[in-house]
């Protein structure tokens, strides 16, 4: 059979891609099956982008251990991959005696989990660090090791590196059924074809419990918890230097206000349990609930500079902890299930843990040669003038600004279209380059990006999509439509 | 890096930049340069292929490209250099312009005066915080216009238009003429923000319903747009539950306002008005930064290009006077928005203007049988009655130089609307 891979990974989110990259260092064939048309299309692209320090989870849980381990891996990993990351620190703020008790618990948990540098702050100390905080704040927990990252850019870099080292990514492949065979191998049906593999790894995020239940008698259930966000334009003077959390609740870490690595301001998420894991719509009530809570942190918030709203769906497993490792009762199958917050923070550690186990069980040998990752070029807007001049001399496309709001050049868009995991849609270009992420939301640049995509890929403009599948941008040419009208 | 020098540098070769350049050249400025980021001059007029342009200025009905071509031809006659494909990255307070192009790389140009003429952009969906999915098929009206008129593609077949700005109205007709079905035009305010002639010629003539006091409250469709939900809103613009209407459509065009594009102005430290989102200027269209002028839609959003041209000629003349070192005013009257008025331009007037000064502003609401009153302290300078004032139509009144004689500079000149009896 042609569709064979030593290892099949279901899911091209941050965990699947980090795992694929780990396994790409070993002598085995690895294929990632992703139901969407790009990597990072599920919760990995629509989350808070926080690398949590690790004070939230109860000591002894996988969440606690892998969060702290993952957060420690982040600075070097992001530097190696050229992914924007900043250890901006965080404040968890309280407004009452009760909250102060909660913050003390977080501090104790953090210490037990191995988080360093945390400190309780008085009202005055908190306000002097972050003057835009609600003056009604009474206490705060300072967490200097909390960080921010661009979660989708991390996933792209992981997937690119994996691809360079032999991993194959297949898009539009929804794993519908995984059938363990008598010889210990697997047949995997995707609706578009059948794959076989010796090892199967379930990193399917929202669908991970469904796949788990096909492989194991020990049933799991995922609750789909949607989080809605506001993203504000990058202000000249950021209102907060750090990520500001409120005290956590049963539904999660609560609503945060945070700078992003690109200087925007992120507000959210809401938390609501929904039936359909693919329902990433925003709702008025969800957005209103975010604003209500944001005003508690930041009374002066204004939506005048809102750029966009989005939502992501977290995969909350009823047991509350990550489920990571071999699938109970199914040899050669592995899984990462219930990867909700702090899933992004933990992803590098989850991947190492899973890969280590698979390498050991399958007795995989390390490849002699690993191709070094070529970091994406520094964005034009971040170059100094001499570097900008040199870049244009080498490649005149650097002199053609396509996205005015974010100052993105044609050269950067062309590069994104030719990355190892290529950008094949307008949104895929946007997430890789930021073209269209600014205040005009692609009003000016999206037709230009579509034209460049068409030119570089040889695909007709009519076939170019916003985000893969049937998300086509255009419905016909002028003459066609006029002809049709003439006929009727 | 190369440092070049010109007397007047104009950013943007749309109608504003072209008019400013022509005026400056006609005043004898030999060293000037127009920078344009697109491949051709003409600005947004290039995609406005409908007619109705130039009625005031040329007493003719021209299409957008025809209107632009007249200025382009005049600029050529005057040998005005227009460099296309050049994007300005920043302007400093001392008028050093940094720009970039594929052919000339990164350059810095010192200018005796800078005229900001970058135009405006459309408000996107994010500015409305409209909930729903983020599917394909949602365009600003101008983006759709570009696809249709410049690139020859149809963005959709069944269309709802949110907002009744002029571009949205024009696109309702354009899409209809190209065989698309325009189901509705939905406006959150109780009045249209577009010109009345466009309501008649673009909606009524094609039986396209206009829903005033309505807005889109949900956007549905996973990949491509499938449906929008439209609800009536109350007097505070909040949706009224139970009034939802569903429209099955594959396209939603947004025509929900224009915002002057002032990132470069901000880089120069130009003071902006929160009301117009454009620069605060004097009657010579000089911003808070000496030698930096602004005109056209980057200053405030106009309804008619004819007025953009008028204003920009004045800005060009003023910039020429600045580089010639003509004496400059040092004392000013403040101009303030009074009751019923939004965003009067200019915001300050020199004490002894040598020519008439035109005040331009928008009514903040619809007023019937009302009067515009321009006054300073107790003295009325202008009182004009009209059947109707609406936010969709900019009003302008000219004040002759003699109006200003004897006024005290400590009192602001206030523009207000005096309500009539209905």
CSV table of C-alpha atoms in Angstrom, one decimal, chain A residues 14-305:
chain,number,residue,atom,x,y,z
A,14,UNK,CA,1.3,22.8,18.2
A,15,UNK,CA,1.6,19.4,20.0
A,16,UNK,CA,1.4,17.4,16.8
A,17,UNK,CA,3.9,19.6,15.0
A,18,UNK,CA,6.3,19.7,18.0
A,19,UNK,CA,6.1,15.9,18.2
A,20,UNK,CA,6.7,15.5,14.4
A,21,UNK,CA,9.8,17.7,14.8
A,22,UNK,CA,11.1,15.6,17.7
A,23,UNK,CA,10.5,12.4,15.7
A,24,UNK,CA,12.1,13.8,12.5
A,25,UNK,CA,15.4,13.4,14.2
A,26,UNK,CA,15.0,9.6,14.1
A,27,UNK,CA,15.2,7.0,11.3
A,28,UNK,CA,11.5,6.5,10.6
A,29,UNK,CA,8.8,7.9,8.3
A,30,UNK,CA,6.4,10.3,9.9
A,31,UNK,CA,3.2,11.7,8.4
A,32,UNK,CA,0.9,14.2,10.0
A,33,UNK,CA,-2.8,14.0,9.0
A,34,UNK,CA,-4.5,17.4,9.5
A,35,UNK,CA,-8.2,17.9,8.9
A,36,UNK,CA,-7.8,21.6,8.1
A,37,UNK,CA,-5.8,23.2,5.2
A,38,UNK,CA,-2.9,24.4,7.3
A,39,UNK,CA,-1.2,23.6,10.6
A,40,UNK,CA,-2.3,25.4,13.8
A,41,UNK,CA,-5.9,25.7,12.6
A,42,UNK,CA,-7.6,24.6,15.8
A,43,UNK,CA,-6.9,25.8,19.4
A,44,UNK,CA,-3.3,26.4,18.5
A,45,UNK,CA,-4.1,29.5,16.5
A,46,UNK,CA,-6.8,30.9,18.7
A,47,UNK,CA,-5.6,31.1,22.3
A,48,UNK,CA,-4.1,33.6,24.6
A,49,UNK,CA,-0.5,33.0,23.4
A,50,UNK,CA,0.7,32.9,27.0
A,51,UNK,CA,3.7,30.8,28.1
A,52,UNK,CA,2.4,30.3,31.7
A,53,UNK,CA,5.0,30.1,34.5
A,54,UNK,CA,3.3,27.1,36.0
A,55,UNK,CA,1.7,28.2,39.2
A,56,UNK,CA,-1.9,27.2,38.3
A,57,UNK,CA,-2.0,23.5,38.2
A,58,UNK,CA,-2.1,21.4,41.3
A,59,UNK,CA,1.3,20.0,42.3
A,60,UNK,CA,1.8,16.4,41.1
A,61,UNK,CA,-0.4,16.7,38.0
A,62,UNK,CA,1.0,16.4,34.5
A,63,UNK,CA,-0.2,19.9,33.8
A,64,UNK,CA,2.0,21.2,36.6
A,65,UNK,CA,5.1,19.3,35.6
A,66,UNK,CA,4.9,19.7,31.9
A,67,UNK,CA,4.0,23.4,32.1
A,68,UNK,CA,7.1,24.2,34.1
A,69,UNK,CA,9.3,22.0,31.9
A,70,UNK,CA,7.8,23.4,28.7
A,71,UNK,CA,8.1,27.0,29.9
A,72,UNK,CA,11.8,26.4,30.6
A,73,UNK,CA,12.3,25.1,27.0
A,74,UNK,CA,10.6,28.1,25.4
A,75,UNK,CA,13.4,30.7,25.3
A,76,UNK,CA,15.9,28.5,23.6
A,77,UNK,CA,13.3,26.9,21.3
A,78,UNK,CA,12.0,30.2,20.1
A,79,UNK,CA,15.5,31.6,19.6
A,80,UNK,CA,16.4,28.6,17.6
A,81,UNK,CA,13.3,28.7,15.4
A,82,UNK,CA,13.2,32.5,15.1
A,83,UNK,CA,9.8,32.7,16.7
A,84,UNK,CA,8.7,35.9,18.5
A,85,UNK,CA,8.7,35.2,22.3
A,86,UNK,CA,9.1,37.6,25.3
A,87,UNK,CA,9.3,36.9,29.0
A,88,UNK,CA,7.2,39.9,29.8
A,89,UNK,CA,6.0,38.6,33.2
A,90,UNK,CA,2.5,38.5,34.6
A,91,UNK,CA,0.4,39.9,37.5
A,92,UNK,CA,-2.5,38.1,39.0
A,93,UNK,CA,-4.6,40.7,40.6
A,94,UNK,CA,-7.1,40.5,43.5
A,95,UNK,CA,-9.8,42.8,44.8
A,96,UNK,CA,-10.6,41.3,48.2
A,97,UNK,CA,-9.4,39.4,51.2
A,98,UNK,CA,-10.7,36.2,49.5
A,99,UNK,CA,-8.7,36.9,46.4
A,100,UNK,CA,-5.6,37.5,48.6
A,101,UNK,CA,-6.1,34.0,50.0
A,102,UNK,CA,-6.3,32.7,46.4
A,103,UNK,CA,-3.2,34.5,45.4
A,104,UNK,CA,-1.3,33.0,48.4
A,105,UNK,CA,-2.5,29.5,47.2
A,106,UNK,CA,-1.2,30.2,43.7
A,107,UNK,CA,2.1,31.3,45.2
A,108,UNK,CA,2.3,28.1,47.3
A,109,UNK,CA,1.4,26.0,44.3
A,110,UNK,CA,4.0,27.8,42.1
A,111,UNK,CA,6.7,27.1,44.7
A,112,UNK,CA,5.7,23.5,44.9
A,113,UNK,CA,5.8,23.3,41.1
A,114,UNK,CA,9.2,24.9,40.9
A,115,UNK,CA,8.3,28.3,39.6
A,116,UNK,CA,10.9,30.9,40.5
A,117,UNK,CA,10.8,34.6,41.4
A,118,UNK,CA,7.2,35.0,42.3
A,119,UNK,CA,6.3,37.6,44.8
A,120,UNK,CA,3.2,39.0,46.5
A,121,UNK,CA,2.7,42.7,45.9
A,122,UNK,CA,0.8,45.4,47.7
A,123,UNK,CA,-1.8,47.6,46.0
A,124,UNK,CA,0.8,50.4,45.7
A,125,UNK,CA,3.4,48.1,44.3
A,126,UNK,CA,1.0,46.7,41.7
A,127,UNK,CA,-0.1,50.1,40.7
A,128,UNK,CA,3.4,51.4,40.4
A,129,UNK,CA,4.3,48.5,38.1
A,130,UNK,CA,1.1,48.8,36.0
A,131,UNK,CA,-0.5,52.3,36.5
A,132,UNK,CA,-3.4,51.5,34.2
A,133,UNK,CA,-4.7,48.8,36.6
A,134,UNK,CA,-8.1,49.3,38.3
A,135,UNK,CA,-7.2,51.4,41.4
A,136,UNK,CA,-9.6,49.2,43.3
A,137,UNK,CA,-7.0,46.4,43.2
A,138,UNK,CA,-5.9,45.3,46.7
A,139,UNK,CA,-3.2,42.8,46.1
A,140,UNK,CA,-1.3,41.1,43.2
A,141,UNK,CA,1.0,38.2,42.6
A,142,UNK,CA,4.0,39.1,40.4
A,143,UNK,CA,5.2,36.2,38.2
A,144,UNK,CA,8.3,37.3,36.4
A,145,UNK,CA,8.8,34.1,34.3
A,146,UNK,CA,5.4,34.3,32.5
A,147,UNK,CA,5.9,34.8,28.8
A,148,UNK,CA,4.1,35.5,25.6
A,149,UNK,CA,4.6,33.8,22.2
A,150,UNK,CA,2.9,33.8,18.8
A,151,UNK,CA,1.4,30.4,19.0
A,152,UNK,CA,0.7,29.9,15.3
A,153,UNK,CA,4.2,31.2,14.3
A,154,UNK,CA,5.7,28.7,16.7
A,155,UNK,CA,3.6,25.9,15.1
A,156,UNK,CA,4.6,27.0,11.6
A,157,UNK,CA,8.3,26.9,12.5
A,158,UNK,CA,8.0,23.5,14.2
A,159,UNK,CA,6.2,22.1,11.1
A,160,UNK,CA,8.7,23.7,8.7
A,161,UNK,CA,11.6,22.2,10.6
A,162,UNK,CA,9.9,18.8,10.7
A,163,UNK,CA,9.2,19.0,6.9
A,164,UNK,CA,12.8,19.9,6.2
A,165,UNK,CA,13.8,16.7,8.1
A,166,UNK,CA,11.4,14.4,6.2
A,167,UNK,CA,8.0,14.7,7.9
A,168,UNK,CA,5.1,14.7,5.5
A,169,UNK,CA,2.1,16.9,6.2
A,170,UNK,CA,-1.2,15.9,4.6
A,171,UNK,CA,-4.1,18.5,4.8
A,172,UNK,CA,-7.8,18.0,4.4
A,173,UNK,CA,-7.4,14.6,6.0
A,174,UNK,CA,-9.9,14.1,8.8
A,175,UNK,CA,-9.1,11.0,10.8
A,176,UNK,CA,-12.5,9.3,11.0
A,177,UNK,CA,-11.6,5.8,12.1
A,178,UNK,CA,-8.5,4.2,13.6
A,179,UNK,CA,-8.5,0.4,13.3
A,180,UNK,CA,-5.8,-1.6,15.2
A,181,UNK,CA,-4.8,-4.7,13.2
A,182,UNK,CA,-3.9,-8.1,14.5
A,183,UNK,CA,-0.2,-7.6,13.7
A,184,UNK,CA,-0.1,-4.5,15.9
A,185,UNK,CA,-0.3,-2.0,13.0
A,186,UNK,CA,-3.1,0.5,12.2
A,187,UNK,CA,-5.4,1.2,9.4
A,188,UNK,CA,-6.5,4.9,9.5
A,189,UNK,CA,-9.5,6.1,7.5
A,190,UNK,CA,-9.7,9.7,6.6
A,191,UNK,CA,-12.7,9.9,4.3
A,192,UNK,CA,-10.3,10.7,1.5
A,193,UNK,CA,-8.2,7.5,1.8
A,194,UNK,CA,-6.8,4.8,4.0
A,195,UNK,CA,-3.4,5.0,5.6
A,196,UNK,CA,-1.5,2.3,7.4
A,197,UNK,CA,1.2,2.7,10.1
A,198,UNK,CA,3.1,0.9,12.7
A,199,UNK,CA,2.6,3.5,15.3
A,200,UNK,CA,-0.4,5.9,15.7
A,201,UNK,CA,-0.3,9.1,17.8
A,202,UNK,CA,-3.4,10.9,18.7
A,203,UNK,CA,-2.8,14.7,18.9
A,204,UNK,CA,-6.2,15.5,17.6
A,205,UNK,CA,-7.1,18.2,20.1
A,206,UNK,CA,-10.9,18.7,20.1
A,207,UNK,CA,-11.3,15.2,18.4
A,208,UNK,CA,-8.8,13.5,20.6
A,209,UNK,CA,-11.3,11.8,22.9
A,210,UNK,CA,-13.3,10.4,19.9
A,211,UNK,CA,-10.1,8.8,18.6
A,212,UNK,CA,-9.1,7.6,22.1
A,213,UNK,CA,-12.4,5.9,22.5
A,214,UNK,CA,-11.9,4.0,19.3
A,215,UNK,CA,-8.6,2.6,20.7
A,216,UNK,CA,-9.3,2.1,24.3
A,217,UNK,CA,-12.0,0.6,26.6
A,218,UNK,CA,-11.2,3.3,29.1
A,219,UNK,CA,-13.6,6.0,27.8
A,220,UNK,CA,-12.7,9.7,27.9
A,221,UNK,CA,-14.9,12.7,27.3
A,222,UNK,CA,-13.9,16.1,26.1
A,223,UNK,CA,-15.9,19.2,26.9
A,224,UNK,CA,-15.5,21.8,24.2
A,225,UNK,CA,-14.9,25.1,26.0
A,226,UNK,CA,-15.0,28.2,23.7
A,227,UNK,CA,-13.1,31.3,24.5
A,228,UNK,CA,-13.7,34.6,22.7
A,229,UNK,CA,-11.3,37.4,22.3
A,230,UNK,CA,-10.9,41.0,21.3
A,231,UNK,CA,-7.6,42.0,19.6
A,232,UNK,CA,-6.7,45.7,19.7
A,233,UNK,CA,-4.4,47.6,17.4
A,234,UNK,CA,-0.8,48.1,18.7
A,235,UNK,CA,-0.9,51.4,20.6
A,236,UNK,CA,1.9,53.9,20.7
A,237,UNK,CA,2.0,53.5,24.5
A,238,UNK,CA,1.1,50.0,25.6
A,239,UNK,CA,-1.4,50.1,28.5
A,240,UNK,CA,0.3,47.1,30.3
A,241,UNK,CA,3.8,45.8,30.2
A,242,UNK,CA,2.8,42.4,31.6
A,243,UNK,CA,0.0,39.9,31.2
A,244,UNK,CA,-2.7,40.8,33.7
A,245,UNK,CA,-4.8,37.9,35.1
A,246,UNK,CA,-7.7,37.9,37.4
A,247,UNK,CA,-8.1,35.2,40.0
A,248,UNK,CA,-8.8,31.9,38.4
A,249,UNK,CA,-12.2,30.2,38.6
A,250,UNK,CA,-13.5,26.7,38.0
A,251,UNK,CA,-13.9,27.5,34.3
A,252,UNK,CA,-10.2,28.4,33.8
A,253,UNK,CA,-7.7,31.1,34.3
A,254,UNK,CA,-10.2,33.9,33.7
A,255,UNK,CA,-10.1,36.9,31.5
A,256,UNK,CA,-6.7,38.4,30.8
A,257,UNK,CA,-5.4,41.6,29.4
A,258,UNK,CA,-2.1,41.1,27.7
A,259,UNK,CA,0.4,42.6,25.3
A,260,UNK,CA,1.1,40.3,22.4
A,261,UNK,CA,4.5,39.7,20.9
A,262,UNK,CA,3.6,42.0,18.1
A,263,UNK,CA,2.6,44.8,20.4
A,264,UNK,CA,-1.2,44.4,20.1
A,265,UNK,CA,-3.4,44.2,23.1
A,266,UNK,CA,-5.4,40.9,23.7
A,267,UNK,CA,-8.5,40.8,25.8
A,268,UNK,CA,-10.2,37.5,26.7
A,269,UNK,CA,-11.1,34.7,26.8
A,270,UNK,CA,-14.7,34.0,27.7
A,271,UNK,CA,-15.5,30.5,28.8
A,272,UNK,CA,-18.6,28.7,27.6
A,273,UNK,CA,-19.1,25.0,27.0
A,274,UNK,CA,-20.5,24.3,23.5
A,275,UNK,CA,-21.6,21.2,21.7
A,276,UNK,CA,-19.8,21.6,18.4
A,277,UNK,CA,-16.0,21.8,18.6
A,278,UNK,CA,-15.8,23.5,15.2
A,279,UNK,CA,-18.1,26.3,16.2
A,280,UNK,CA,-15.6,29.1,16.4
A,281,UNK,CA,-18.1,31.9,15.9
A,282,UNK,CA,-18.1,34.8,18.3
A,283,UNK,CA,-21.4,35.8,20.0
A,284,UNK,CA,-22.6,39.1,21.4
A,285,UNK,CA,-23.1,37.6,24.8
A,286,UNK,CA,-19.6,36.0,24.8
A,287,UNK,CA,-18.0,39.2,23.7
A,288,UNK,CA,-20.0,41.2,26.3
A,289,UNK,CA,-18.9,38.9,29.0
A,290,UNK,CA,-15.3,39.5,28.1
A,291,UNK,CA,-15.7,43.2,28.2
A,292,UNK,CA,-17.5,43.1,31.5
A,293,UNK,CA,-14.5,41.3,33.1
A,294,UNK,CA,-11.8,43.3,31.2
A,295,UNK,CA,-13.3,46.5,32.8
A,296,UNK,CA,-12.5,45.1,36.2
A,297,UNK,CA,-8.8,44.9,35.2
A,298,UNK,CA,-8.7,47.9,33.0
A,299,UNK,CA,-11.5,50.5,33.6
A,300,UNK,CA,-10.3,52.8,30.8
A,301,UNK,CA,-10.5,50.1,28.1
A,302,UNK,CA,-11.8,51.4,24.8
A,303,UNK,CA,-12.8,49.4,21.8
A,304,UNK,CA,-12.1,52.2,19.4
A,305,UNK,CA,-9.0,50.5,18.2
